[in-house]
Coordinates of C-alpha atoms in Angstrom, one line a residue:
X1 CA 52.0 -16.9 0.9
X2 CA 53.0 -20.6 0.0
X3 CA 52.5 -22.9 3.0
X4 CA 55.9 -23.6 4.4
X5 CA 56.0 -27.4 5.6
X6 CA 57.7 -26.7 8.7
X7 CA 55.1 -24.1 9.8
X8 CA 52.4 -26.8 8.9
X9 CA 54.4 -29.4 11.3
X10 CA 54.4 -26.8 14.2
X11 CA 50.7 -26.2 13.7
X12 CA 50.0 -29.9 14.1
X13 CA 52.5 -30.2 16.9
X14 CA 50.6 -27.4 18.7
X15 CA 47.1 -28.9 17.8
X16 CA 48.5 -32.2 19.3
X17 CA 49.9 -30.5 22.3
X18 CA 46.8 -28.4 23.1
X19 CA 44.4 -31.6 22.9
X20 CA 46.7 -33.4 25.2
X21 CA 47.0 -31.0 28.0
X22 CA 43.5 -29.6 27.6
X23 CA 42.3 -33.3 28.8
X24 CA 44.7 -33.1 31.7
X25 CA 43.6 -29.5 32.7
X26 CA 40.0 -30.7 32.4
X27 CA 40.5 -33.9 34.6
X28 CA 42.2 -32.0 37.4
X29 CA 39.6 -29.2 37.4
X30 CA 36.9 -31.9 37.3
X31 CA 38.3 -33.9 40.1
X32 CA 37.9 -32.5 43.6
X33 CA 40.4 -35.2 44.8
X34 CA 43.4 -33.8 42.7
X35 CA 43.8 -30.8 44.6
X36 CA 47.1 -31.9 46.6
X37 CA 50.5 -29.9 45.8
X38 CA 51.5 -32.4 43.3
X39 CA 48.6 -32.3 41.1
X40 CA 48.4 -28.1 41.5
X41 CA 52.1 -28.3 39.9
X42 CA 50.8 -30.9 37.2
X43 CA 47.9 -28.5 36.3
X44 CA 50.2 -25.8 36.1
X45 CA 52.4 -27.5 33.6
X46 CA 49.5 -28.6 31.8
X47 CA 48.2 -25.2 31.4
X48 CA 51.5 -23.9 30.3
X49 CA 51.7 -26.7 27.7
X50 CA 48.0 -26.0 26.7
X51 CA 48.8 -22.1 26.4
X52 CA 51.9 -23.0 24.1
X53 CA 50.0 -25.5 22.0
X54 CA 47.2 -22.6 21.2
X55 CA 50.1 -20.1 20.6
X56 CA 51.7 -22.4 17.7
X57 CA 48.3 -22.6 16.3
X58 CA 47.8 -18.8 16.4
X59 CA 51.1 -18.1 15.3
X60 CA 50.3 -20.3 12.2
X61 CA 47.0 -18.5 11.6
X62 CA 48.3 -14.8 11.9
X63 CA 51.2 -15.7 9.8
X64 CA 49.2 -16.9 6.8
X65 CA 45.8 -15.3 7.4
X66 CA 46.4 -11.9 9.2
X67 CA 49.9 -10.7 8.4
X68 CA 50.7 -8.1 11.0
X69 CA 54.3 -7.5 12.6
X70 CA 52.4 -6.4 15.6
X71 CA 50.1 -9.3 15.9
X72 CA 53.2 -11.5 15.1
X73 CA 55.2 -9.9 17.8
X74 CA 52.2 -10.6 20.4
X75 CA 52.2 -14.2 19.4
X76 CA 55.7 -14.5 19.8
X77 CA 55.6 -13.1 23.3
X78 CA 52.9 -15.2 24.1
X79 CA 54.9 -18.2 22.7
X80 CA 57.9 -17.3 25.1
X81 CA 55.8 -16.9 28.1
X82 CA 54.0 -20.2 27.6
X83 CA 57.2 -22.2 27.2
X84 CA 59.0 -20.2 29.8
X85 CA 56.1 -21.1 32.4
X86 CA 56.4 -25.0 30.9
X87 CA 59.9 -25.1 31.4
X88 CA 59.6 -23.2 35.0
X89 CA 56.7 -25.7 36.1
X90 CA 59.1 -28.5 35.3
X91 CA 61.5 -27.1 37.5
X92 CA 58.9 -26.8 40.3
X93 CA 57.9 -30.3 39.9
X94 CA 61.7 -31.3 40.2
X95 CA 61.8 -29.4 43.3
X96 CA 58.5 -30.8 44.9
X97 CA 59.8 -34.5 44.2
X98 CA 63.1 -33.5 46.1
X99 CA 61.2 -32.0 49.0
X100 CA 58.9 -34.9 49.1
X101 CA 61.8 -37.4 49.9
X102 CA 63.9 -35.1 51.6
X103 CA 61.3 -33.7 54.1
X104 CA 59.1 -37.0 54.0
X105 CA 57.7 -36.4 57.5
X106 CA 56.6 -32.9 56.9
X107 CA 55.7 -32.9 53.2
X108 CA 51.9 -32.9 54.1
X109 CA 51.5 -29.7 55.8
X110 CA 50.4 -26.5 55.1
X111 CA 54.0 -25.2 54.6
X112 CA 54.4 -27.3 51.6
X113 CA 51.2 -25.8 50.3
X114 CA 52.4 -22.4 50.8
X115 CA 55.9 -23.6 49.3
X116 CA 54.1 -24.9 46.1
X117 CA 51.8 -21.6 45.5
X118 CA 55.0 -19.3 46.1
X119 CA 57.1 -21.4 43.5
X120 CA 54.4 -21.2 41.0
X121 CA 53.4 -17.5 41.5
X122 CA 57.3 -16.7 41.0
X123 CA 57.6 -19.0 38.0
X124 CA 54.5 -17.7 36.2
X125 CA 55.5 -14.1 37.0
X126 CA 59.0 -14.5 35.7
X127 CA 57.5 -16.4 32.5
X128 CA 55.1 -13.3 32.0
X129 CA 57.9 -10.7 32.3
X130 CA 60.1 -12.7 29.7
X131 CA 56.9 -12.7 27.4
X132 CA 56.4 -9.1 27.6
X133 CA 60.1 -8.2 26.9
X134 CA 59.6 -8.3 23.3
X135 CA 56.3 -6.6 23.2
X136 CA 57.6 -3.8 25.2
X137 CA 60.5 -3.0 22.8
X138 CA 63.1 -5.8 23.1
X139 CA 62.8 -6.7 19.5
X140 CA 64.3 -6.1 16.2
X141 CA 61.2 -4.8 13.9
X142 CA 63.2 -1.6 13.3
X143 CA 66.7 -3.0 13.5
X144 CA 67.1 -6.1 11.2
X145 CA 71.0 -6.3 12.2
X146 CA 69.7 -7.0 15.6
X147 CA 67.6 -10.0 14.9
X148 CA 68.6 -13.6 16.3
X149 CA 67.6 -16.7 14.6
X150 CA 64.2 -16.1 16.1
X151 CA 62.6 -13.1 14.5
X152 CA 61.4 -10.7 15.8
X153 CA 63.4 -11.5 19.1
X154 CA 67.0 -9.8 19.4
X155 CA 70.1 -11.5 19.9
X156 CA 70.6 -10.5 23.5
X157 CA 66.9 -11.7 24.1
X158 CA 67.3 -15.1 22.9
X159 CA 70.9 -15.1 24.6
X160 CA 68.8 -14.5 28.1
X161 CA 66.3 -17.0 27.2
X162 CA 69.1 -19.8 26.8
X163 CA 71.1 -18.8 29.7
X164 CA 67.9 -19.2 31.9
X165 CA 67.1 -22.6 30.5
X166 CA 70.7 -23.8 30.9
X167 CA 70.5 -22.5 34.6
X168 CA 67.2 -24.5 35.0
X169 CA 68.6 -27.5 33.5
X170 CA 71.7 -27.4 35.8
X171 CA 69.4 -27.0 38.8
X172 CA 67.4 -29.9 37.6
X173 CA 70.2 -32.3 37.0
X174 CA 71.6 -31.4 40.5
X175 CA 68.4 -32.1 42.1
X176 CA 67.4 -35.5 40.3
X177 CA 71.4 -36.6 41.1
X178 CA 70.3 -35.8 45.0
X179 CA 66.8 -37.7 44.4
X180 CA 68.9 -40.4 42.9
X181 CA 71.2 -40.6 46.2
X182 CA 68.0 -40.6 48.4
X183 CA 66.4 -43.4 46.5
X184 CA 69.6 -45.6 46.6
X185 CA 70.2 -44.8 50.6
X186 CA 66.8 -45.7 51.2
X187 CA 67.0 -49.1 49.4
X188 CA 70.3 -49.5 51.3
X189 CA 68.5 -48.8 54.6
X190 CA 65.9 -51.2 53.9
X191 CA 68.6 -53.8 53.1
X192 CA 70.3 -53.4 56.1
X193 CA 67.2 -53.9 58.2
X194 CA 66.2 -57.2 56.2
X195 CA 70.3 -58.0 56.4
X196 CA 69.8 -58.4 52.3
X197 CA 68.8 -56.5 49.3
X198 CA 65.9 -58.5 48.0
X199 CA 65.3 -58.4 44.1
X200 CA 62.0 -56.6 44.4
X201 CA 64.1 -53.7 46.0
X202 CA 67.0 -54.0 43.5
X203 CA 64.3 -53.6 40.7
X204 CA 62.4 -50.9 42.4
X205 CA 65.4 -48.8 42.8
X206 CA 66.6 -49.3 39.2
X207 CA 63.4 -48.6 37.8
X208 CA 63.3 -45.3 39.9
X209 CA 66.6 -44.3 38.8
X210 CA 65.9 -45.4 35.2
X211 CA 62.7 -43.3 35.2
X212 CA 64.6 -40.1 36.3
X213 CA 67.2 -40.6 33.5
X214 CA 64.3 -40.8 31.0
X215 CA 62.7 -37.6 32.2
X216 CA 65.8 -35.4 32.3
X217 CA 67.3 -37.1 29.1
X218 CA 63.9 -36.1 27.4
X219 CA 63.8 -32.6 28.5
X220 CA 67.6 -32.0 27.6
X221 CA 67.2 -33.8 24.2
X222 CA 64.2 -31.6 23.5
X223 CA 65.4 -28.1 24.4
X224 CA 69.4 -28.4 24.6
X225 CA 69.6 -28.3 20.7
X226 CA 67.4 -25.1 20.4
X227 CA 68.8 -23.3 23.4
X228 CA 72.5 -24.1 22.1
X229 CA 71.4 -22.9 18.6
X230 CA 69.8 -19.8 19.8
X231 CA 73.4 -18.8 21.2
X232 CA 75.5 -19.8 18.4
X233 CA 73.4 -19.4 15.3
X234 CA 73.1 -16.4 13.1
X235 CA 70.2 -15.0 11.7
X236 CA 71.8 -15.4 8.0
X237 CA 71.7 -19.2 8.3
X238 CA 68.9 -21.0 6.5
X239 CA 65.5 -20.8 8.4
X240 CA 65.6 -24.6 8.3
X241 CA 67.9 -24.8 11.1
X242 CA 65.8 -23.0 13.5
X243 CA 62.8 -25.2 12.5
X244 CA 64.8 -28.5 12.8
X245 CA 65.8 -27.6 16.4
X246 CA 62.4 -25.8 17.4
X247 CA 60.2 -28.5 16.3
X248 CA 61.8 -31.0 18.8
X249 CA 61.5 -28.4 21.4
X250 CA 57.7 -28.6 21.0
X251 CA 57.6 -32.2 21.3
X252 CA 58.6 -31.7 25.3
X253 CA 54.9 -30.4 25.8
X254 CA 53.6 -33.2 24.0
X255 CA 55.4 -35.7 26.1
X256 CA 54.7 -33.9 29.5
X257 CA 51.3 -35.0 29.8
X258 CA 52.5 -38.7 29.3
X259 CA 55.0 -38.6 31.8
X260 CA 53.6 -36.5 34.5
X261 CA 50.0 -36.9 34.1
X262 CA 48.6 -40.1 32.2
X263 CA 51.0 -42.4 34.1
X264 CA 49.7 -41.3 37.3
X265 CA 47.2 -43.6 39.1
X266 CA 45.1 -41.0 40.4
X267 CA 44.7 -39.2 36.9
X268 CA 44.0 -42.7 35.4
X269 CA 41.2 -43.2 38.0
X270 CA 39.7 -39.8 37.5
X271 CA 39.7 -40.5 33.5
X272 CA 37.7 -43.6 34.3
X273 CA 35.2 -41.7 36.5
X274 CA 35.1 -39.0 33.6
X275 CA 34.5 -41.0 30.7
X276 CA 33.3 -44.4 31.9
X277 CA 31.0 -43.6 34.9
X278 CA 30.3 -46.5 37.1
X279 CA 33.0 -48.6 35.4
X280 CA 35.6 -47.5 37.5
X281 CA 34.4 -49.7 40.1
X282 CA 35.8 -52.6 38.3
X283 CA 39.2 -51.4 37.9
X284 CA 41.7 -51.2 40.9
X285 CA 44.1 -48.6 41.3
X286 CA 47.1 -48.0 43.8
X287 CA 47.4 -44.6 45.1
X288 CA 50.8 -43.0 44.6
X289 CA 52.9 -40.5 46.6
X290 CA 54.6 -37.4 45.4
X291 CA 57.7 -38.9 45.5
X292 CA 57.0 -41.8 42.8
X293 CA 58.8 -41.5 39.5

């Protein structure tokens, strides 16, 4: 079959996603110091995005090299599970950031570790179940009338996925609003103690709120168009609409390592150790807390 440029772009996007997140996973696995709950969550996100990138590559290969409906179904299920794990890991990171501010005094405890592991077990368990649904029979291979804009997923399947995304997005929006309130309240308390709000406190607070807005805005801009189109779209519409909304959704997995990993001081230090050997001694880094945004 002739190459579809959209499929090529998805494959290129998958390659970039896999390379970026493979580096993050390698750094976290290589560095014994990166074993805190925060980095466990970042590692989960990077692993999910890495699998999503590999899934996009495999989908391209199996679509043009090994043409099989069964293999295509397995690939789609793999992609659904990977992207669901990525979105769920983002939610877990948001919850962790909220808890690190709301329960700052008890955050570094065994209870937090248990909470993080429980969240990740639940996130990956639900994601695996969502990925298995089309493989176990919730597909439209034998009923084309039930197909959605993402073949071979059924309309009811993509509606469930879209509804799950909307729920996660609303929860993240609520938590980030609460985080902004806590950050502003902390700045106000500092101002009362010092009898005035210094320029540095104002800049720090504004930067923190702006960063949160960028994180949530990037997530929404990447996934909302595709989620909405899955609900309102019709399989008879031109496939270009599906590609045009799906491609930006994959960019979220490309941006995640930049937002959650490469900006972190501890990961930057580990990268110096991994790639530059003794050169890391020449560079100073500031340790950041989980609540840093």
